[in-house]
């Protein structure tokens, strides 16, 4: 189901496309850059704030583009480490993004590293059995402008905490992970365009090496991504080290089985000369056996990949469980003995890991029950 807004979001314009619009109006060549500087560097939210533009041009901008494709519904602190933002799109769709703070040793909170996790679709069609985003199915893709708008909302919320960065017109987060709701490689063009705008010097000038895109394994699009000039980092949601186990929990594996996925991943790693990450959620009695650990170690060694072991985060309505800490440690020990580079997330990450997808689901459910009060979330 496509959604065609009344006006295209201004955040979906590139320097090139905006220049074309303005040229057709007889505006000088520098005008597009001037407008984008207002938008990204000076954080203007309306044409009225762009005080060095003529009134007719400001009126035209207002009439032609949507400057608020997403509005902030809720900003929720979830413990010390995460903030969740719930945004509402023009068609009423709810989308969430999460800010994750990792305090740096010996310095105050204002110096913590901030990672922004963004969503790329409303819902997800991939239906992984453990995931909140997949539970309610896929509603629609987000446009590039809506995705950039998510990032700008976060910048505005966080600017107060890092005024020096805001003054320089830089993003107020340090890393970006495309790990929220949706499968980014199933909305390829919009996601790539949004990340290109984020990276562009006329946008937020955000380094591609600080961006990690996570995919459930859309193999052909991993190969396509490998050819892009934008040098993103790639994470693969593996979650099963054999076809049998992976297909049980990730339907995508039936379309692109492990051999095809891993060969695409290898091609990506070789083109970019950079280490991949394999995400592996540990789910009790599903993928946490020692055979799986050994098979995972073989895959990781072959790909020279880093493994991120994530204890499963309980999702309301799903029966899966996270294994106990002893079992997690023993699973990890197999990777360690095999010389694989890995991280085992501790309980502290509980809030973080499945942060995306859950807030939206909860709100949708409450709305469905005609309960307008979402303040209790
Ligand atoms: N669709 C993409 C990106 C979004 S999902 C992908 O699947 O990679 C981001 C990450 O959250 C994925 O690694 C996903 O497997 C993980 N995830 C989903 N549900 C989770 C849960 N309940 N607990 C822990 N991680 C979860
Ligand atoms: Fe979709 Fe990723 Fe969730 Fe799977 S894990 S349902 S691909 S968002």
Tab-separated table of C-alpha atoms and ligand atoms in Angstrom:
chain	number	residue	atom	x	y	z
A	1	UNK	CA	0.000	0.000	0.000
A	2	UNK	CA	1.636	3.244	-1.100
A	3	UNK	CA	1.003	6.515	0.632
A	4	UNK	CA	1.029	9.667	-1.463
A	5	UNK	CA	1.190	12.756	0.715
A	6	UNK	CA	-0.418	16.033	-0.319
A	7	UNK	CA	3.027	17.642	-0.580
A	8	UNK	CA	6.394	15.879	-0.780
A	9	UNK	CA	8.510	16.202	2.374
A	10	UNK	CA	11.266	18.814	2.011
A	11	UNK	CA	13.597	16.300	3.722
A	12	UNK	CA	13.407	14.051	0.675
A	13	UNK	CA	15.019	16.674	-1.596
A	14	UNK	CA	18.643	16.463	-2.601
A	15	UNK	CA	20.793	19.429	-3.609
A	16	UNK	CA	20.265	18.375	-7.199
A	17	UNK	CA	16.479	17.940	-7.105
A	18	UNK	CA	15.915	21.164	-5.152
A	19	UNK	CA	18.172	23.070	-7.554
A	20	UNK	CA	16.072	21.815	-10.471
A	21	UNK	CA	12.847	23.066	-8.830
A	22	UNK	CA	14.386	26.439	-8.055
A	23	UNK	CA	15.955	26.863	-11.470
A	24	UNK	CA	12.512	26.395	-13.021
A	25	UNK	CA	11.389	29.350	-10.876
A	26	UNK	CA	14.269	31.475	-12.127
A	27	UNK	CA	16.127	31.459	-8.808
A	28	UNK	CA	19.932	31.744	-8.772
A	29	UNK	CA	22.022	28.570	-8.477
A	30	UNK	CA	23.119	29.145	-4.846
A	31	UNK	CA	19.554	29.230	-3.525
A	32	UNK	CA	19.145	25.453	-3.036
A	33	UNK	CA	22.264	25.298	-0.861
A	34	UNK	CA	21.028	28.291	1.124
A	35	UNK	CA	17.709	26.542	1.858
A	36	UNK	CA	19.381	23.255	2.777
A	37	UNK	CA	21.748	25.107	5.115
A	38	UNK	CA	18.723	26.536	6.913
A	39	UNK	CA	17.154	23.116	7.102
A	40	UNK	CA	20.094	21.023	8.280
A	41	UNK	CA	22.756	23.307	9.723
A	42	UNK	CA	20.483	25.914	11.277
A	43	UNK	CA	17.649	23.466	12.107
A	44	UNK	CA	14.906	25.660	10.663
A	45	UNK	CA	11.536	23.930	10.778
A	46	UNK	CA	9.506	26.376	8.682
A	47	UNK	CA	10.222	28.594	5.660
A	48	UNK	CA	9.228	31.578	7.829
A	49	UNK	CA	12.480	31.076	9.790
A	50	UNK	CA	14.564	31.376	6.609
A	51	UNK	CA	14.853	35.107	7.012
A	52	UNK	CA	17.203	35.878	4.134
A	53	UNK	CA	14.805	34.467	1.531
A	54	UNK	CA	12.231	36.648	-0.207
A	55	UNK	CA	8.638	36.440	0.982
A	56	UNK	CA	7.404	34.985	-2.354
A	57	UNK	CA	10.070	32.263	-2.203
A	58	UNK	CA	9.166	31.399	1.385
A	59	UNK	CA	5.499	31.225	0.389
A	60	UNK	CA	6.353	28.978	-2.531
A	61	UNK	CA	8.365	26.649	-0.288
A	62	UNK	CA	5.477	26.447	2.152
A	63	UNK	CA	2.995	25.634	-0.602
A	64	UNK	CA	5.233	23.152	-2.406
A	65	UNK	CA	6.833	21.081	0.360
A	66	UNK	CA	5.804	19.493	3.623
A	67	UNK	CA	8.070	20.742	6.415
A	68	UNK	CA	6.526	18.478	9.055
A	69	UNK	CA	6.004	15.012	7.552
A	70	UNK	CA	6.358	13.520	11.024
A	71	UNK	CA	5.187	14.905	14.341
A	72	UNK	CA	6.469	13.938	17.748
A	73	UNK	CA	3.832	12.052	19.749
A	74	UNK	CA	5.886	10.872	22.658
A	75	UNK	CA	9.419	11.038	23.988
A	76	UNK	CA	9.965	8.430	26.633
A	77	UNK	CA	12.947	7.810	28.851
A	78	UNK	CA	13.468	4.085	29.267
A	79	UNK	CA	15.981	3.811	32.078
A	80	UNK	CA	19.284	5.651	31.964
A	81	UNK	CA	20.436	4.414	28.632
A	82	UNK	CA	17.624	4.780	26.146
A	83	UNK	CA	15.152	7.399	25.001
A	84	UNK	CA	12.369	6.388	22.669
A	85	UNK	CA	10.688	8.763	20.295
A	86	UNK	CA	7.309	7.913	18.839
A	87	UNK	CA	6.480	9.802	15.653
A	88	UNK	CA	3.243	10.054	13.738
A	89	UNK	CA	3.313	10.317	9.973
A	90	UNK	CA	0.761	12.230	7.898
A	91	UNK	CA	-1.362	9.118	7.336
A	92	UNK	CA	-1.465	8.358	11.077
A	93	UNK	CA	1.207	5.643	10.872
A	94	UNK	CA	3.317	5.346	13.995
A	95	UNK	CA	7.065	4.996	13.755
A	96	UNK	CA	9.608	4.880	16.495
A	97	UNK	CA	13.248	5.614	16.885
A	98	UNK	CA	15.515	5.076	19.837
A	99	UNK	CA	18.494	6.960	21.214
A	100	UNK	CA	20.934	4.732	23.049
A	101	UNK	CA	23.504	6.318	25.348
A	102	UNK	CA	26.737	4.585	26.172
A	103	UNK	CA	28.452	6.564	28.914
A	104	UNK	CA	32.176	6.973	28.422
A	105	UNK	CA	34.294	6.147	31.412
A	106	UNK	CA	35.240	8.986	33.681
A	107	UNK	CA	33.187	11.660	31.948
A	108	UNK	CA	29.723	13.024	32.584
A	109	UNK	CA	26.527	12.151	30.774
A	110	UNK	CA	26.942	15.050	28.391
A	111	UNK	CA	29.910	13.209	26.883
A	112	UNK	CA	28.207	9.847	26.472
A	113	UNK	CA	28.208	8.401	22.969
A	114	UNK	CA	24.810	8.480	21.409
A	115	UNK	CA	23.612	5.927	18.917
A	116	UNK	CA	20.415	6.573	17.015
A	117	UNK	CA	18.352	3.613	15.851
A	118	UNK	CA	15.916	4.455	13.052
A	119	UNK	CA	12.955	2.702	11.444
A	120	UNK	CA	12.611	2.290	7.689
A	121	UNK	CA	9.127	0.817	7.255
A	122	UNK	CA	5.807	0.839	9.062
A	123	UNK	CA	5.727	-2.746	10.335
A	124	UNK	CA	7.678	-5.445	8.542
A	125	UNK	CA	6.715	-8.116	6.043
A	126	UNK	CA	9.515	-10.498	6.969
A	127	UNK	CA	7.729	-12.013	9.928
A	128	UNK	CA	10.676	-13.226	12.003
A	129	UNK	CA	9.107	-15.268	14.762
A	130	UNK	CA	10.798	-13.443	17.659
A	131	UNK	CA	10.286	-9.849	16.557
A	132	UNK	CA	7.728	-7.255	17.631
A	133	UNK	CA	7.975	-5.380	14.329
A	134	UNK	CA	7.018	-8.429	12.329
A	135	UNK	CA	4.022	-9.283	14.523
A	136	UNK	CA	1.534	-6.877	13.020
A	137	UNK	CA	2.743	-7.314	9.442
A	138	UNK	CA	3.827	-4.722	6.935
A	139	UNK	CA	1.861	-1.543	6.381
A	140	UNK	CA	4.047	0.531	4.074
A	141	UNK	CA	7.528	1.754	3.249
A	142	UNK	CA	8.730	5.039	4.678
A	143	UNK	CA	9.786	7.608	2.091
A	144	UNK	CA	13.305	9.029	2.137
A	145	UNK	CA	11.885	12.334	3.428
A	146	UNK	CA	10.129	10.596	6.315
A	147	UNK	CA	13.310	8.752	7.286
A	148	UNK	CA	15.394	11.960	7.243
A	149	UNK	CA	12.624	13.637	9.208
A	150	UNK	CA	13.060	10.978	11.948
A	151	UNK	CA	16.727	11.920	12.214
A	152	UNK	CA	15.971	15.641	12.366
A	153	UNK	CA	13.456	15.114	15.173
A	154	UNK	CA	16.164	13.386	17.143
A	155	UNK	CA	18.617	16.178	16.424
A	156	UNK	CA	16.145	18.721	17.724
A	157	UNK	CA	15.422	16.714	20.875
A	158	UNK	CA	19.142	16.219	21.530
A	159	UNK	CA	20.450	19.641	20.461
A	160	UNK	CA	19.916	21.077	23.936
A	161	UNK	CA	22.252	18.405	25.367
A	162	UNK	CA	25.012	19.141	22.852
A	163	UNK	CA	24.748	22.844	21.988
A	164	UNK	CA	28.267	23.005	20.554
A	165	UNK	CA	27.424	20.412	17.910
A	166	UNK	CA	24.108	22.076	17.163
A	167	UNK	CA	25.900	25.406	16.686
A	168	UNK	CA	28.130	23.794	14.095
A	169	UNK	CA	25.146	22.243	12.356
A	170	UNK	CA	26.307	18.690	13.074
A	171	UNK	CA	24.147	15.708	13.926
A	172	UNK	CA	23.584	15.418	17.657
A	173	UNK	CA	24.281	11.673	17.620
A	174	UNK	CA	27.585	9.802	17.131
A	175	UNK	CA	26.448	6.652	15.391
A	176	UNK	CA	23.426	5.631	13.399
A	177	UNK	CA	22.089	2.094	13.246
A	178	UNK	CA	19.405	1.143	10.770
A	179	UNK	CA	17.961	-1.468	13.128
A	180	UNK	CA	14.511	-0.177	13.951
A	181	UNK	CA	11.222	-1.302	12.559
A	182	UNK	CA	11.345	-2.679	9.017
A	183	UNK	CA	13.737	-4.429	6.686
A	184	UNK	CA	15.915	-1.684	5.176
A	185	UNK	CA	16.952	-3.713	2.143
A	186	UNK	CA	13.271	-4.224	1.254
A	187	UNK	CA	12.942	-0.416	0.980
A	188	UNK	CA	16.269	-0.023	-0.743
A	189	UNK	CA	15.929	3.194	-2.754
A	190	UNK	CA	14.338	5.252	0.017
A	191	UNK	CA	16.827	4.069	2.620
A	192	UNK	CA	19.831	4.715	0.396
A	193	UNK	CA	18.538	8.164	-0.499
A	194	UNK	CA	17.937	9.051	3.158
A	195	UNK	CA	21.437	7.900	4.151
A	196	UNK	CA	22.928	9.819	1.228
A	197	UNK	CA	21.206	13.002	2.448
A	198	UNK	CA	22.484	12.348	5.992
A	199	UNK	CA	26.011	11.875	4.645
A	200	UNK	CA	26.061	14.761	2.148
A	201	UNK	CA	28.088	17.880	3.001
A	202	UNK	CA	24.962	19.966	2.317
A	203	UNK	CA	22.992	17.652	4.658
A	204	UNK	CA	24.306	16.671	8.069
A	205	UNK	CA	27.750	15.640	6.788
A	206	UNK	CA	27.521	12.433	8.809
A	207	UNK	CA	30.300	9.904	8.043
A	208	UNK	CA	29.176	6.696	6.321
A	209	UNK	CA	31.523	4.684	8.544
A	210	UNK	CA	29.408	5.690	11.498
A	211	UNK	CA	26.314	4.172	9.879
A	212	UNK	CA	25.473	0.458	10.298
A	213	UNK	CA	22.696	-1.078	8.288
A	214	UNK	CA	21.214	-4.303	9.618
A	215	UNK	CA	19.491	-6.799	7.341
A	216	UNK	CA	17.728	-10.073	7.903
A	217	UNK	CA	19.457	-11.336	4.774
A	218	UNK	CA	18.050	-10.009	1.496
A	219	UNK	CA	20.999	-11.477	-0.403
A	220	UNK	CA	20.570	-9.800	-3.843
A	221	UNK	CA	20.372	-6.376	-2.219
A	222	UNK	CA	23.478	-7.047	-0.131
A	223	UNK	CA	25.285	-7.498	-3.449
A	224	UNK	CA	23.736	-4.267	-4.730
A	225	UNK	CA	24.769	-2.429	-1.572
A	226	UNK	CA	28.329	-3.648	-2.037
A	227	UNK	CA	28.477	-1.653	-5.286
A	228	UNK	CA	27.318	1.652	-3.740
A	229	UNK	CA	29.898	4.391	-3.278
A	230	UNK	CA	28.508	5.083	0.208
A	231	UNK	CA	30.723	2.908	2.440
A	232	UNK	CA	28.221	1.794	5.065
A	233	UNK	CA	28.885	-0.853	7.679
A	234	UNK	CA	26.790	-3.976	7.452
A	235	UNK	CA	25.273	-6.167	10.155
A	236	UNK	CA	23.534	-9.425	9.357
A	237	UNK	CA	20.796	-10.773	11.607
A	238	UNK	CA	21.852	-14.406	11.566
A	239	UNK	CA	20.102	-15.894	14.626
A	240	UNK	CA	20.549	-19.442	13.347
A	241	UNK	CA	23.750	-21.101	12.164
A	242	UNK	CA	22.153	-23.858	10.079
A	243	UNK	CA	19.349	-23.651	7.508
A	244	UNK	CA	17.170	-25.862	9.654
A	245	UNK	CA	17.274	-23.618	12.713
A	246	UNK	CA	17.299	-20.345	10.801
A	247	UNK	CA	14.300	-21.270	8.628
A	248	UNK	CA	12.307	-22.118	11.742
A	249	UNK	CA	12.549	-18.582	13.075
A	250	UNK	CA	13.255	-16.479	9.967
A	251	UNK	CA	11.040	-17.106	6.918
A	252	UNK	CA	13.488	-15.070	4.771
A	253	UNK	CA	15.893	-18.014	5.013
A	254	UNK	CA	13.630	-20.109	2.805
A	255	UNK	CA	14.010	-17.559	0.030
A	256	UNK	CA	17.695	-16.818	0.560
A	257	UNK	CA	19.254	-19.801	2.352
A	258	UNK	CA	22.517	-19.562	4.247
A	259	UNK	CA	24.801	-20.472	1.327
A	260	UNK	CA	23.423	-17.606	-0.770
A	261	UNK	CA	23.367	-15.154	2.153
A	262	UNK	CA	26.899	-15.924	3.265
A	263	UNK	CA	28.297	-15.680	-0.234
A	264	UNK	CA	26.682	-12.215	-0.625
A	265	UNK	CA	28.043	-11.218	2.787
A	266	UNK	CA	31.512	-12.337	1.763
A	267	UNK	CA	31.319	-10.311	-1.444
A	268	UNK	CA	30.308	-7.244	0.601
A	269	UNK	CA	33.170	-7.707	3.051
A	270	UNK	CA	35.673	-8.138	0.243
A	271	UNK	CA	34.514	-5.040	-1.642
A	272	UNK	CA	34.566	-2.868	1.444
A	273	UNK	CA	37.532	-4.417	3.198
A	274	UNK	CA	35.702	-4.072	6.465
A	275	UNK	CA	34.583	-6.411	9.202
A	276	UNK	CA	30.938	-7.468	9.153
A	277	UNK	CA	28.869	-7.964	12.254
A	278	UNK	CA	26.734	-11.048	12.761
A	279	UNK	CA	23.839	-10.410	15.119
A	280	UNK	CA	22.790	-13.499	17.048
A	281	UNK	CA	19.894	-13.364	19.501
A	282	UNK	CA	20.081	-16.180	22.014
A	283	UNK	CA	16.694	-17.869	22.404
A	284	UNK	CA	16.293	-20.720	24.859
A	285	UNK	CA	16.053	-24.186	23.286
A	286	UNK	CA	15.811	-22.690	19.805
A	287	UNK	CA	19.259	-21.541	18.723
A	288	UNK	CA	21.361	-21.737	21.887
A	289	UNK	CA	22.683	-25.303	21.544
A	290	UNK	CA	26.403	-25.947	21.470
A	291	UNK	CA	26.108	-27.356	17.940
A	292	UNK	CA	24.751	-23.993	16.865
A	293	UNK	CA	27.625	-22.270	18.657
A	294	UNK	CA	30.160	-24.386	16.773
A	295	UNK	CA	28.412	-23.798	13.432
A	296	UNK	CA	28.275	-20.062	14.204
A	297	UNK	CA	31.985	-20.051	14.997
A	298	UNK	CA	32.730	-21.643	11.606
A	299	UNK	CA	30.646	-19.029	9.776
A	300	UNK	CA	32.203	-16.133	11.691
A	301	UNK	CA	35.740	-17.375	11.078
A	302	UNK	CA	35.085	-17.855	7.389
A	303	UNK	CA	33.690	-14.317	7.059
A	304	UNK	CA	36.176	-12.731	9.506
A	305	UNK	CA	33.066	-11.325	11.154
A	306	UNK	CA	32.461	-10.016	14.657
A	307	UNK	CA	29.599	-11.744	16.489
A	308	UNK	CA	27.189	-9.801	18.628
A	309	UNK	CA	25.424	-12.156	21.043
A	310	UNK	CA	22.185	-10.598	22.265
A	311	UNK	CA	20.032	-12.213	24.943
A	312	UNK	CA	16.475	-12.393	23.572
A	313	UNK	CA	14.315	-9.516	24.694
A	314	UNK	CA	10.848	-10.610	25.766
A	315	UNK	CA	8.068	-9.461	23.447
A	316	UNK	CA	4.524	-9.281	24.745
A	317	UNK	CA	2.460	-11.990	23.085
A	318	UNK	CA	5.443	-14.208	22.200
A	319	UNK	CA	6.537	-17.241	24.145
A	320	UNK	CA	10.252	-17.273	23.541
A	321	UNK	CA	12.645	-16.989	26.463
A	322	UNK	CA	16.195	-15.839	26.934
A	323	UNK	CA	18.572	-18.540	28.162
A	324	UNK	CA	20.020	-18.249	31.660
A	325	UNK	CA	23.386	-16.607	32.156
A	326	UNK	CA	25.283	-19.903	32.587
A	327	UNK	CA	24.091	-21.170	29.270
A	328	UNK	CA	24.884	-17.863	27.591
A	329	UNK	CA	28.387	-17.945	29.019
A	330	UNK	CA	28.925	-21.502	27.797
A	331	UNK	CA	27.705	-20.600	24.320
A	332	UNK	CA	30.114	-17.664	24.338
A	333	UNK	CA	32.968	-19.870	25.554
A	334	UNK	CA	32.689	-21.978	22.394
A	335	UNK	CA	33.169	-18.865	20.275
A	336	UNK	CA	36.074	-17.758	22.458
A	337	UNK	CA	37.789	-21.140	22.171
A	338	UNK	CA	37.377	-20.983	18.397
A	339	UNK	CA	39.166	-17.613	18.351
A	340	UNK	CA	36.090	-15.690	17.169
A	341	UNK	CA	35.771	-11.996	17.976
A	342	UNK	CA	32.489	-11.489	19.837
A	343	UNK	CA	30.569	-9.370	22.316
A	344	UNK	CA	28.103	-10.826	24.797
A	345	UNK	CA	25.614	-8.193	25.841
A	346	UNK	CA	24.701	-8.203	29.500
A	347	UNK	CA	21.377	-7.546	31.187
A	348	UNK	CA	21.991	-3.824	30.911
A	349	UNK	CA	21.043	-4.043	27.280
A	350	UNK	CA	17.597	-5.393	28.049
A	351	UNK	CA	15.952	-2.075	27.319
A	352	UNK	CA	17.925	-1.549	24.197
A	353	UNK	CA	17.856	-4.605	22.032
A	354	UNK	CA	14.299	-4.895	20.930
A	355	UNK	CA	13.537	-1.319	21.777
A	356	UNK	CA	12.333	-0.589	18.293
A	357	UNK	CA	9.011	-2.030	17.300
A	358	UNK	CA	7.659	-2.554	20.771
A	359	UNK	CA	6.561	0.972	21.635
A	360	UNK	CA	4.704	1.306	18.371
A	361	UNK	CA	3.005	-2.046	18.801
A	362	UNK	CA	1.859	-1.156	22.274
A	363	UNK	CA	0.489	2.187	21.130
A	364	UNK	CA	-1.286	0.663	18.133
A	365	UNK	CA	-2.925	-1.877	20.434
A	366	UNK	CA	-4.068	0.817	22.824
A	367	UNK	CA	-5.411	2.879	19.965
A	368	UNK	CA	-7.248	-0.144	18.676
A	369	UNK	CA	-8.931	-0.404	22.039
A	370	UNK	CA	-10.013	3.215	21.620
A	371	UNK	CA	-7.879	4.340	24.451
A	372	UNK	CA	-6.559	7.787	23.603
A	373	UNK	CA	-4.404	7.887	26.723
A	374	UNK	CA	-0.957	6.718	25.793
A	375	UNK	CA	0.801	8.650	28.543
A	376	UNK	CA	1.183	5.488	30.607
A	377	UNK	CA	3.587	3.897	28.124
B	1	LIG	N1	15.067	-5.913	9.656
B	1	LIG	C1	16.403	-5.712	9.998
B	1	LIG	C2	16.660	-4.520	10.895
B	1	LIG	C3	15.676	-4.318	12.003
B	1	LIG	S1	15.607	-5.564	13.266
B	1	LIG	C4	17.012	-6.958	10.596
B	1	LIG	O1	16.267	-7.891	10.872
B	1	LIG	O2	18.230	-6.989	10.737
B	1	LIG	C5	17.036	-5.102	14.231
B	1	LIG	C6	17.581	-6.196	15.103
B	1	LIG	O3	16.739	-6.449	16.233
B	1	LIG	C7	17.733	-7.498	14.359
B	1	LIG	O4	18.993	-8.075	14.572
B	1	LIG	C8	16.634	-8.300	14.978
B	1	LIG	O5	16.861	-9.642	14.810
B	1	LIG	C9	16.676	-7.830	16.418
B	1	LIG	N2	15.513	-8.218	17.208
B	1	LIG	C10	14.235	-8.344	16.803
B	1	LIG	N3	13.465	-8.784	17.819
B	1	LIG	C11	14.271	-8.940	18.900
B	1	LIG	C12	14.065	-9.388	20.243
B	1	LIG	N4	12.865	-9.713	20.682
B	1	LIG	N5	15.137	-9.430	21.077
B	1	LIG	C13	16.365	-9.064	20.646
B	1	LIG	N6	16.622	-8.630	19.391
B	1	LIG	C14	15.591	-8.580	18.518
B	2	LIG	FE1	11.532	-7.558	10.096
B	2	LIG	FE2	14.030	-7.429	11.079
B	2	LIG	FE3	11.912	-7.899	12.693
B	2	LIG	FE4	12.697	-9.752	10.976
B	2	LIG	S1	13.890	-8.949	12.708
B	2	LIG	S2	10.564	-9.128	11.337
B	2	LIG	S3	13.338	-8.528	9.221
B	2	LIG	S4	12.323	-6.024	11.547
